Amino acid sequence: MTTTSTTGRPVALRRAAVASTVGSAVEFYEFTIYGFLAVVFGPLFFPSGDAAASTLSALAVFGGGYLARPLGGILFGALGDRIGRRSVLMATIFLMGGASTLIGVLPTYAQAGLVAPLALLVLRLVQGLSAGGEFTGAQTYIVEMAPPRRRGALGSLPALGIGLGFGVASLVVALLSAVLTAEQLSDWGWRLPFLLCLPLTIVCLFLRLRLEDSPQFTEIVAKAERTRTPVRDVLRGHLPDVLRVAALTVATLGPGFLAKLYLGIHLVQVKDFRPATVYGLLGVVLLATAALFPVMGQVSDRRGRRPIARAGFAAFAVLSLPLFLVVDGTSSLAVILPVVLVFAAIEPFVSAAVYTTFAELFPARTRYTGTSIGFNLGTIVAAGLGPFLCGQLVACTGWGAAPGLWGTACALLGLLVIAMTRETGRAGLAR
């Protein structure tokens, strides 16, 4: 493995850091606001006499967005390795923002019949397609821009963006639930968070217009080392690393989405808490713990990626079931709050280490493609099907704590795979 000292200029590095953080925050706000509002607009697009069935149908379409992500990862990853990171990141945020905004103006089933759920599905698939290249592109870009000793700290910024995106989405839903009646929220209020995507997207486009391509990609172009077949090269030469990335993504997002997404739905629908209270609680928790991402990224620069990831996966394995046992056994949010806070604080240990590792596993000429394929395959299982499977576990067993078993299983997978993954934190970034 060869090393390079080619990193971004200070001004370019600051712009890259801001754009990576804000871009990931906006992407995950836009992509997950659907999940937070599924309980509200599910019956509007999937009418049924059973509210739970309508919500499950809406969550199934939510998962459909994740099914499109691998295709987006292949498409945009290959483009990113052939034409550059910056151009592709402009395209992905534009598609995500456009699709999200259009969801906010869709007619409902009562207004347009089957056209409504079909249009919702199409736009969700467009979201998934663009998301397939967004996060991994931002991760690839910032890691390539960062100095070797700061790759963990700066590489954690897209993960910080995820936490911010989830937290803001949760607080927006909490605010709407507090100021609007249930009828107003169902009639038109659910559209507002989607319409907010338009100005957010414009801000991201402005930030990314000021970016320059990473020095590593520029060097590859100058030396005529770009590959014409990045997907084939990745699958032939780096398939084990693609599978590692996929498995570690399942292990990271599986437990993480229990606290970030599914728990809100569970508390509202199963435990019958007020949406404003639940989403306000989750928003505060997620924003409070978001600051830990760059801190743990910096620790991984000093201590290595694997020890930090192992600690996080072990904590997820131990605490996932107790989280839902507490939730299932109490009707007091004062009891639930500290448990959720501790659980949410675990994710930075994992994310700050493994996401930077993803980029470090691949050479620069196929890095965008390799991380995109692996990450998006993992998201199908962990984030796309995970909330739906957790809902089915509760429905089939009648046990409110059943989702905790899902979190434990994912974390145990992470412990197994990280033990078989080489340490990249002290190694040079492959060219």
CSV table of C-alpha atoms in Angstrom, one decimal:
chain,number,residue,atom,x,y,z
A,1,MET,CA,0.0,0.0,0.0
A,2,THR,CA,1.4,3.4,-1.0
A,3,THR,CA,0.8,6.6,0.9
A,4,THR,CA,0.2,10.2,-0.2
A,5,SER,CA,0.5,13.5,1.6
A,6,THR,CA,-1.7,15.2,-1.0
A,7,THR,CA,-4.5,16.9,1.0
A,8,GLY,CA,-6.7,19.9,0.6
A,9,ARG,CA,-5.6,23.5,1.1
A,10,PRO,CA,-6.8,25.0,4.4
A,11,VAL,CA,-9.5,27.1,2.8
A,12,ALA,CA,-10.6,24.2,0.6
A,13,LEU,CA,-10.6,21.8,3.6
A,14,ARG,CA,-12.8,24.1,5.7
A,15,ARG,CA,-15.3,24.4,2.8
A,16,ALA,CA,-15.2,20.6,2.4
A,17,ALA,CA,-15.8,20.1,6.1
A,18,VAL,CA,-18.8,22.4,6.1
A,19,ALA,CA,-20.3,21.1,2.9
A,20,SER,CA,-19.9,17.4,4.0
A,21,THR,CA,-21.6,18.1,7.4
A,22,VAL,CA,-24.4,20.2,6.0
A,23,GLY,CA,-24.9,18.0,3.0
A,24,SER,CA,-25.2,14.8,5.1
A,25,ALA,CA,-27.5,16.6,7.5
A,26,VAL,CA,-29.9,17.7,4.7
A,27,GLU,CA,-29.8,14.3,3.0
A,28,PHE,CA,-30.8,12.5,6.1
A,29,TYR,CA,-33.4,15.1,7.1
A,30,GLU,CA,-34.9,14.7,3.7
A,31,PHE,CA,-34.7,11.0,3.5
A,32,THR,CA,-35.9,10.2,7.0
A,33,ILE,CA,-38.6,12.8,7.5
A,34,TYR,CA,-40.8,10.3,5.7
A,35,GLY,CA,-40.2,7.7,8.4
A,36,PHE,CA,-41.1,10.2,11.2
A,37,LEU,CA,-44.4,11.1,9.4
A,38,ALA,CA,-45.4,7.7,8.2
A,39,VAL,CA,-47.9,7.4,11.1
A,40,VAL,CA,-49.6,10.6,9.9
A,41,PHE,CA,-49.8,10.2,6.2
A,42,GLY,CA,-49.8,6.4,5.9
A,43,PRO,CA,-53.7,6.3,5.9
A,44,LEU,CA,-53.8,9.1,3.3
A,45,PHE,CA,-51.9,7.1,0.7
A,46,PHE,CA,-52.7,3.6,1.9
A,47,PRO,CA,-56.3,3.7,3.2
A,48,SER,CA,-57.3,0.8,5.5
A,49,GLY,CA,-59.6,0.2,8.4
A,50,ASP,CA,-56.5,-0.8,10.4
A,51,ALA,CA,-54.2,2.1,11.3
A,52,ALA,CA,-51.3,-0.3,12.0
A,53,ALA,CA,-51.7,-1.8,8.5
A,54,SER,CA,-51.6,1.6,6.9
A,55,THR,CA,-48.4,2.5,8.8
A,56,LEU,CA,-46.8,-0.8,7.8
A,57,SER,CA,-47.6,-0.1,4.2
A,58,ALA,CA,-46.0,3.4,4.5
A,59,LEU,CA,-43.0,1.9,6.1
A,60,ALA,CA,-42.7,-0.7,3.3
A,61,VAL,CA,-42.5,2.2,0.8
A,62,PHE,CA,-39.9,3.8,3.2
A,63,GLY,CA,-37.9,0.6,2.8
A,64,GLY,CA,-38.4,0.8,-1.0
A,65,GLY,CA,-36.2,3.9,-1.0
A,66,TYR,CA,-33.4,1.8,0.5
A,67,LEU,CA,-33.9,-0.9,-2.2
A,68,ALA,CA,-33.0,1.7,-4.8
A,69,ARG,CA,-29.9,2.8,-2.9
A,70,PRO,CA,-27.6,0.1,-4.3
A,71,LEU,CA,-28.4,1.0,-7.8
A,72,GLY,CA,-27.7,4.6,-6.9
A,73,GLY,CA,-24.5,3.6,-5.3
A,74,ILE,CA,-23.3,1.7,-8.4
A,75,LEU,CA,-24.4,4.6,-10.7
A,76,PHE,CA,-23.1,7.5,-8.7
A,77,GLY,CA,-20.1,5.7,-7.3
A,78,ALA,CA,-18.9,4.8,-10.8
A,79,LEU,CA,-19.5,8.3,-12.0
A,80,GLY,CA,-17.6,9.7,-9.0
A,81,ASP,CA,-14.6,7.6,-9.8
A,82,ARG,CA,-14.7,8.6,-13.4
A,83,ILE,CA,-15.7,12.3,-13.5
A,84,GLY,CA,-15.0,13.4,-10.0
A,85,ARG,CA,-16.5,13.7,-6.5
A,86,ARG,CA,-17.7,17.3,-6.7
A,87,SER,CA,-19.9,16.9,-9.8
A,88,VAL,CA,-21.6,13.8,-8.5
A,89,LEU,CA,-22.3,15.4,-5.1
A,90,MET,CA,-24.0,18.3,-6.9
A,91,ALA,CA,-26.2,15.9,-8.8
A,92,THR,CA,-27.2,13.7,-5.8
A,93,ILE,CA,-28.3,16.6,-3.6
A,94,PHE,CA,-30.3,18.1,-6.4
A,95,LEU,CA,-32.2,14.9,-7.0
A,96,MET,CA,-32.8,14.3,-3.3
A,97,GLY,CA,-34.1,17.8,-2.7
A,98,GLY,CA,-36.3,17.8,-5.8
A,99,ALA,CA,-37.9,14.4,-5.0
A,100,SER,CA,-38.4,15.4,-1.3
A,101,THR,CA,-40.0,18.7,-2.2
A,102,LEU,CA,-42.4,17.0,-4.7
A,103,ILE,CA,-43.6,14.6,-2.0
A,104,GLY,CA,-44.8,17.7,-0.2
A,105,VAL,CA,-47.2,18.5,-3.0
A,106,LEU,CA,-48.5,15.1,-3.9
A,107,PRO,CA,-52.3,14.4,-4.1
A,108,THR,CA,-53.6,11.8,-1.6
A,109,TYR,CA,-55.4,8.6,-2.5
A,110,ALA,CA,-58.8,10.3,-1.9
A,111,GLN,CA,-57.8,13.0,-4.5
A,112,ALA,CA,-56.0,10.9,-7.2
A,113,GLY,CA,-56.7,7.2,-6.4
A,114,LEU,CA,-53.9,4.7,-7.2
A,115,VAL,CA,-51.8,7.5,-8.8
A,116,ALA,CA,-51.1,8.9,-5.4
A,117,PRO,CA,-49.3,5.8,-3.8
A,118,LEU,CA,-47.6,5.0,-7.1
A,119,ALA,CA,-46.3,8.6,-7.3
A,120,LEU,CA,-45.1,8.4,-3.7
A,121,LEU,CA,-43.3,5.2,-4.5
A,122,VAL,CA,-41.6,6.7,-7.6
A,123,LEU,CA,-40.4,9.7,-5.6
A,124,ARG,CA,-39.2,7.5,-2.8
A,125,LEU,CA,-37.2,5.5,-5.3
A,126,VAL,CA,-35.7,8.7,-6.7
A,127,GLN,CA,-34.7,9.6,-3.1
A,128,GLY,CA,-33.1,6.2,-2.7
A,129,LEU,CA,-31.3,6.5,-6.0
A,130,SER,CA,-29.7,9.8,-5.1
A,131,ALA,CA,-29.1,8.8,-1.5
A,132,GLY,CA,-27.1,5.9,-2.8
A,133,GLY,CA,-24.3,8.2,-3.9
A,134,GLU,CA,-24.7,11.1,-1.4
A,135,PHE,CA,-23.3,9.9,2.0
A,136,THR,CA,-20.6,7.7,0.6
A,137,GLY,CA,-19.6,10.5,-1.8
A,138,ALA,CA,-19.3,13.0,1.1
A,139,GLN,CA,-17.4,10.4,3.1
A,140,THR,CA,-15.0,9.7,0.3
A,141,TYR,CA,-14.5,13.4,-0.4
A,142,ILE,CA,-13.7,14.6,3.1
A,143,VAL,CA,-11.4,11.7,3.9
A,144,GLU,CA,-9.4,12.4,0.7
A,145,MET,CA,-9.2,16.1,1.6
A,146,ALA,CA,-8.1,15.4,5.2
A,147,PRO,CA,-4.5,15.3,6.5
A,148,PRO,CA,-3.5,11.7,7.5
A,149,ARG,CA,-3.6,12.4,11.2
A,150,ARG,CA,-7.0,14.0,11.1
A,151,ARG,CA,-8.9,11.6,8.8
A,152,GLY,CA,-10.9,10.2,11.7
A,153,ALA,CA,-11.9,13.6,13.1
A,154,LEU,CA,-12.8,15.0,9.7
A,155,GLY,CA,-14.1,11.7,8.4
A,156,SER,CA,-16.7,11.7,11.2
A,157,LEU,CA,-18.3,14.9,10.0
A,158,PRO,CA,-20.7,13.1,7.5
A,159,ALA,CA,-21.8,10.9,10.5
A,160,LEU,CA,-22.2,14.1,12.5
A,161,GLY,CA,-24.5,15.3,9.7
A,162,ILE,CA,-26.6,12.2,10.0
A,163,GLY,CA,-27.2,12.9,13.7
A,164,LEU,CA,-28.0,16.5,13.0
A,165,GLY,CA,-30.4,15.6,10.2
A,166,PHE,CA,-32.2,13.1,12.3
A,167,GLY,CA,-32.4,15.5,15.3
A,168,VAL,CA,-33.7,18.4,13.2
A,169,ALA,CA,-36.3,16.2,11.5
A,170,SER,CA,-37.5,15.0,14.8
A,171,LEU,CA,-37.8,18.5,16.3
A,172,VAL,CA,-39.6,19.8,13.2
A,173,VAL,CA,-42.2,17.0,13.6
A,174,ALA,CA,-42.4,17.7,17.3
A,175,LEU,CA,-43.1,21.4,16.6
A,176,LEU,CA,-45.8,20.7,14.1
A,177,SER,CA,-47.4,18.1,16.4
A,178,ALA,CA,-47.4,20.7,19.2
A,179,VAL,CA,-48.9,23.7,17.3
A,180,LEU,CA,-51.3,21.8,15.0
A,181,THR,CA,-54.3,19.7,15.8
A,182,ALA,CA,-54.3,16.1,14.6
A,183,GLU,CA,-56.7,17.1,11.9
A,184,GLN,CA,-54.5,19.9,10.6
A,185,LEU,CA,-51.5,17.7,10.7
A,186,SER,CA,-53.2,15.1,8.7
A,187,ASP,CA,-54.8,17.5,6.3
A,188,TRP,CA,-51.8,19.7,5.3
A,189,GLY,CA,-49.3,20.0,8.2
A,190,TRP,CA,-47.4,16.8,7.2
A,191,ARG,CA,-46.5,18.5,3.9
A,192,LEU,CA,-44.5,21.4,5.5
A,193,PRO,CA,-41.4,19.4,6.5
A,194,PHE,CA,-41.1,18.1,2.9
A,195,LEU,CA,-41.5,21.7,1.5
A,196,LEU,CA,-38.7,22.8,3.8
A,197,CYS,CA,-36.4,20.6,1.7
A,198,LEU,CA,-36.4,23.2,-1.1
A,199,PRO,CA,-34.5,26.0,0.7
A,200,LEU,CA,-32.3,23.4,2.4
A,201,THR,CA,-31.3,22.0,-0.9
A,202,ILE,CA,-30.6,25.4,-2.3
A,203,VAL,CA,-28.2,26.1,0.6
A,204,CYS,CA,-26.4,22.8,-0.1
A,205,LEU,CA,-26.0,23.5,-3.8
A,206,PHE,CA,-24.5,26.9,-3.0
A,207,LEU,CA,-22.0,25.3,-0.6
A,208,ARG,CA,-21.0,22.7,-3.1
A,209,LEU,CA,-20.6,25.1,-5.9
A,210,ARG,CA,-17.6,26.5,-4.0
A,211,LEU,CA,-15.9,23.1,-3.7
A,212,GLU,CA,-12.9,21.9,-5.7
A,213,ASP,CA,-12.3,18.2,-6.4
A,214,SER,CA,-10.1,16.3,-4.0
A,215,PRO,CA,-6.4,16.4,-4.6
A,216,GLN,CA,-6.2,12.6,-4.8
A,217,PHE,CA,-8.7,12.5,-7.7
A,218,THR,CA,-7.0,15.4,-9.4
A,219,GLU,CA,-3.7,13.5,-9.2
A,220,ILE,CA,-5.3,10.4,-10.6
A,221,VAL,CA,-6.6,12.4,-13.6
A,222,ALA,CA,-3.2,14.0,-14.1
A,223,LYS,CA,-1.5,10.6,-14.2
A,224,ALA,CA,-4.2,9.1,-16.5
A,225,GLU,CA,-5.0,6.4,-13.8
A,226,ARG,CA,-8.8,6.6,-13.9
A,227,THR,CA,-10.5,3.3,-14.4
A,228,ARG,CA,-13.1,2.9,-17.1
A,229,THR,CA,-14.7,-0.1,-15.3
A,230,PRO,CA,-14.8,0.8,-11.5
A,231,VAL,CA,-17.6,-1.6,-10.7
A,232,ARG,CA,-15.8,-4.5,-12.3
A,233,ASP,CA,-12.5,-3.5,-10.7
A,234,VAL,CA,-14.1,-3.3,-7.3
A,235,LEU,CA,-15.9,-6.7,-7.5
A,236,ARG,CA,-12.9,-8.4,-8.9
A,237,GLY,CA,-10.2,-7.0,-6.7
A,238,HIS,CA,-12.0,-5.8,-3.5
A,239,LEU,CA,-15.1,-8.0,-3.0
A,240,PRO,CA,-14.1,-9.0,0.6
A,241,ASP,CA,-13.9,-5.3,1.5
A,242,VAL,CA,-17.3,-4.6,-0.1
A,243,LEU,CA,-18.8,-7.4,2.0
A,244,ARG,CA,-17.1,-6.0,5.1
A,245,VAL,CA,-18.5,-2.6,4.5
A,246,ALA,CA,-22.0,-4.1,3.9
A,247,ALA,CA,-21.9,-6.1,7.2
A,248,LEU,CA,-20.5,-3.2,9.2
A,249,THR,CA,-23.2,-1.0,7.9
A,250,VAL,CA,-25.9,-3.5,9.0
A,251,ALA,CA,-24.2,-3.6,12.4
A,252,THR,CA,-24.0,0.2,12.7
A,253,LEU,CA,-27.4,1.2,11.3
A,254,GLY,CA,-29.4,-1.7,12.8
A,255,PRO,CA,-29.1,-0.6,16.4
A,256,GLY,CA,-28.7,3.0,15.5
A,257,PHE,CA,-32.1,3.2,13.7
A,258,LEU,CA,-33.8,1.7,16.7
A,259,ALA,CA,-33.2,4.9,18.7
A,260,LYS,CA,-33.3,7.3,15.7
A,261,LEU,CA,-36.3,6.2,13.9
A,262,TYR,CA,-38.2,3.1,15.0
A,263,LEU,CA,-38.4,4.2,18.7
A,264,GLY,CA,-40.5,7.3,17.8
A,265,ILE,CA,-43.0,5.2,15.8
A,266,HIS,CA,-43.1,2.6,18.6
A,267,LEU,CA,-43.7,5.2,21.4
A,268,VAL,CA,-46.5,6.9,19.4
A,269,GLN,CA,-48.3,3.9,18.0
A,270,VAL,CA,-47.7,1.1,20.6
A,271,LYS,CA,-47.3,3.1,23.8
A,272,ASP,CA,-49.7,5.9,22.8
A,273,PHE,CA,-47.5,8.8,23.8
A,274,ARG,CA,-48.2,12.2,22.3
A,275,PRO,CA,-46.1,12.7,19.0
A,276,ALA,CA,-45.0,16.2,20.0
A,277,THR,CA,-43.5,14.9,23.3
A,278,VAL,CA,-41.9,11.9,21.7
A,279,TYR,CA,-40.3,13.6,18.7
A,280,GLY,CA,-39.2,16.6,20.9
A,281,LEU,CA,-37.5,14.1,23.2
A,282,LEU,CA,-35.7,12.3,20.4
A,283,GLY,CA,-34.7,15.5,18.7
A,284,VAL,CA,-33.1,16.8,21.9
A,285,VAL,CA,-31.3,13.5,22.5
A,286,LEU,CA,-30.0,13.2,19.0
A,287,LEU,CA,-28.7,16.8,18.9
A,288,ALA,CA,-27.2,16.4,22.4
A,289,THR,CA,-25.2,13.3,21.4
A,290,ALA,CA,-24.2,14.6,17.9
A,291,ALA,CA,-21.2,16.5,19.3
A,292,LEU,CA,-19.7,13.1,20.2
A,293,PHE,CA,-19.1,12.2,16.6
A,294,PRO,CA,-16.0,14.4,15.9
A,295,VAL,CA,-14.7,13.7,19.5
A,296,MET,CA,-14.8,9.9,18.9
A,297,GLY,CA,-13.3,10.5,15.4
A,298,GLN,CA,-10.4,12.2,16.9
A,299,VAL,CA,-10.0,9.4,19.5
A,300,SER,CA,-9.9,6.9,16.6
A,301,ASP,CA,-7.0,8.9,15.1
A,302,ARG,CA,-5.0,8.4,18.2
A,303,ARG,CA,-6.2,4.9,19.3
A,304,GLY,CA,-7.1,3.2,16.1
A,305,ARG,CA,-10.5,2.6,14.5
A,306,ARG,CA,-11.0,-1.0,15.7
A,307,PRO,CA,-10.9,-0.5,19.5
A,308,ILE,CA,-13.4,2.3,19.3
A,309,ALA,CA,-15.7,0.3,17.1
A,310,ARG,CA,-15.4,-2.8,19.3
A,311,ALA,CA,-16.4,-0.8,22.4
A,312,GLY,CA,-19.5,0.6,20.6
A,313,PHE,CA,-20.7,-2.7,19.2
A,314,ALA,CA,-20.3,-4.4,22.6
A,315,ALA,CA,-22.4,-1.7,24.2
A,316,PHE,CA,-25.1,-2.0,21.5
A,317,ALA,CA,-25.1,-5.8,22.0
A,318,VAL,CA,-25.6,-5.4,25.8
A,319,LEU,CA,-28.1,-2.5,25.8
A,320,SER,CA,-30.4,-3.0,22.9
A,321,LEU,CA,-32.8,-5.4,24.6
A,322,PRO,CA,-32.7,-3.5,28.0
A,323,LEU,CA,-33.7,-0.3,26.1
A,324,PHE,CA,-36.9,-1.8,24.8
A,325,LEU,CA,-37.6,-3.7,28.1
A,326,VAL,CA,-37.6,-0.4,29.9
A,327,VAL,CA,-39.7,1.2,27.1
A,328,ASP,CA,-42.2,-1.7,27.2
A,329,GLY,CA,-42.4,-1.7,31.0
A,330,THR,CA,-43.0,1.9,31.8
A,331,SER,CA,-45.4,4.7,30.8
A,332,SER,CA,-43.0,7.4,32.0
A,333,LEU,CA,-40.9,9.4,29.6
A,334,ALA,CA,-38.8,10.5,32.6
A,335,VAL,CA,-37.7,6.9,32.9
A,336,ILE,CA,-37.2,6.4,29.2
A,337,LEU,CA,-35.2,9.5,28.6
A,338,PRO,CA,-31.9,8.5,30.4
A,339,VAL,CA,-32.0,5.1,28.8
A,340,VAL,CA,-32.4,6.5,25.3
A,341,LEU,CA,-29.7,9.1,25.9
A,342,VAL,CA,-27.2,6.5,26.9
A,343,PHE,CA,-28.2,4.3,23.9
A,344,ALA,CA,-27.9,7.2,21.5
A,345,ALA,CA,-24.5,8.1,22.9
A,346,ILE,CA,-23.1,4.7,21.8
A,347,GLU,CA,-23.5,5.3,18.1
A,348,PRO,CA,-20.7,7.9,17.8
A,349,PHE,CA,-18.2,5.2,19.0
A,350,VAL,CA,-19.2,3.0,16.1
A,351,SER,CA,-20.0,5.5,13.3
A,352,ALA,CA,-16.9,7.7,13.8
A,353,ALA,CA,-14.7,4.7,13.5
A,354,VAL,CA,-16.3,2.5,10.8
A,355,TYR,CA,-17.3,5.2,8.3
A,356,THR,CA,-13.8,6.4,8.0
A,357,THR,CA,-12.6,2.8,7.8
A,358,PHE,CA,-14.9,2.3,4.8
A,359,ALA,CA,-13.0,4.9,2.7
A,360,GLU,CA,-9.6,3.7,4.0
A,361,LEU,CA,-10.2,0.2,2.8
A,362,PHE,CA,-10.2,1.0,-0.9
A,363,PRO,CA,-7.7,2.7,-3.3
A,364,ALA,CA,-8.7,6.1,-4.5
A,365,ARG,CA,-9.4,5.1,-8.1
A,366,THR,CA,-12.3,2.9,-7.0
A,367,ARG,CA,-13.0,4.3,-3.5
A,368,TYR,CA,-16.3,6.0,-4.3
A,369,THR,CA,-17.6,2.8,-6.0
A,370,GLY,CA,-16.4,0.4,-3.4
A,371,THR,CA,-17.8,2.3,-0.4
A,372,SER,CA,-21.1,3.0,-2.2
A,373,ILE,CA,-21.8,-0.6,-3.1
A,374,GLY,CA,-21.0,-2.0,0.3
A,375,PHE,CA,-22.7,0.7,2.3
A,376,ASN,CA,-25.9,0.7,0.3
A,377,LEU,CA,-26.2,-3.1,0.4
A,378,GLY,CA,-26.1,-2.8,4.1
A,379,THR,CA,-28.7,-0.1,4.3
A,380,ILE,CA,-31.2,-2.3,2.6
A,381,VAL,CA,-31.2,-4.7,5.6
A,382,ALA,CA,-30.5,-2.4,8.5
A,383,ALA,CA,-32.3,0.9,7.6
A,384,GLY,CA,-34.7,-0.1,4.9
A,385,LEU,CA,-36.1,-3.4,6.2
A,386,GLY,CA,-35.1,-2.9,9.9
A,387,PRO,CA,-38.0,-0.6,11.0
A,388,PHE,CA,-40.5,-2.8,9.1
A,389,LEU,CA,-39.1,-6.0,10.6
A,390,CYS,CA,-39.3,-4.5,14.1
A,391,GLY,CA,-42.9,-3.5,13.6
A,392,GLN,CA,-43.6,-7.1,12.4
A,393,LEU,CA,-41.8,-8.5,15.4
A,394,VAL,CA,-44.1,-6.6,17.8
A,395,ALA,CA,-47.2,-7.5,15.7
A,396,CYS,CA,-46.4,-11.2,15.5
A,397,THR,CA,-45.2,-11.7,19.1
A,398,GLY,CA,-47.2,-9.2,21.0
A,399,TRP,CA,-44.0,-8.4,22.9
A,400,GLY,CA,-43.1,-4.7,22.9
A,401,ALA,CA,-39.4,-5.3,23.6
A,402,ALA,CA,-38.9,-7.6,20.6
A,403,PRO,CA,-37.1,-5.0,18.5
A,404,GLY,CA,-34.2,-5.1,21.0
A,405,LEU,CA,-33.4,-8.6,19.8
A,406,TRP,CA,-32.8,-7.1,16.3
A,407,GLY,CA,-30.4,-4.5,17.7
A,408,THR,CA,-28.5,-7.2,19.6
A,409,ALA,CA,-28.1,-9.4,16.6
A,410,CYS,CA,-26.8,-6.6,14.4
A,411,ALA,CA,-24.3,-5.6,17.1
A,412,LEU,CA,-23.0,-9.1,17.4
A,413,LEU,CA,-22.5,-9.2,13.7
A,414,GLY,CA,-20.4,-6.0,14.0
A,415,LEU,CA,-18.2,-7.6,16.7
A,416,LEU,CA,-17.5,-10.5,14.5
A,417,VAL,CA,-16.7,-8.5,11.3
A,418,ILE,CA,-14.6,-5.8,13.0
A,419,ALA,CA,-12.4,-8.6,14.4
A,420,MET,CA,-11.7,-9.7,10.8
A,421,THR,CA,-11.1,-6.2,9.5
A,422,ARG,CA,-7.6,-4.7,9.3
A,423,GLU,CA,-6.7,-1.6,11.3
A,424,THR,CA,-6.6,1.4,8.9
A,425,GLY,CA,-6.3,4.2,11.4
A,426,ARG,CA,-2.5,4.2,11.5
A,427,ALA,CA,-2.0,3.3,7.9
A,428,GLY,CA,-1.5,5.5,4.9
A,429,LEU,CA,-4.6,6.2,2.7
A,430,ALA,CA,-4.3,4.0,-0.4
A,431,ARG,CA,-3.9,5.9,-3.6
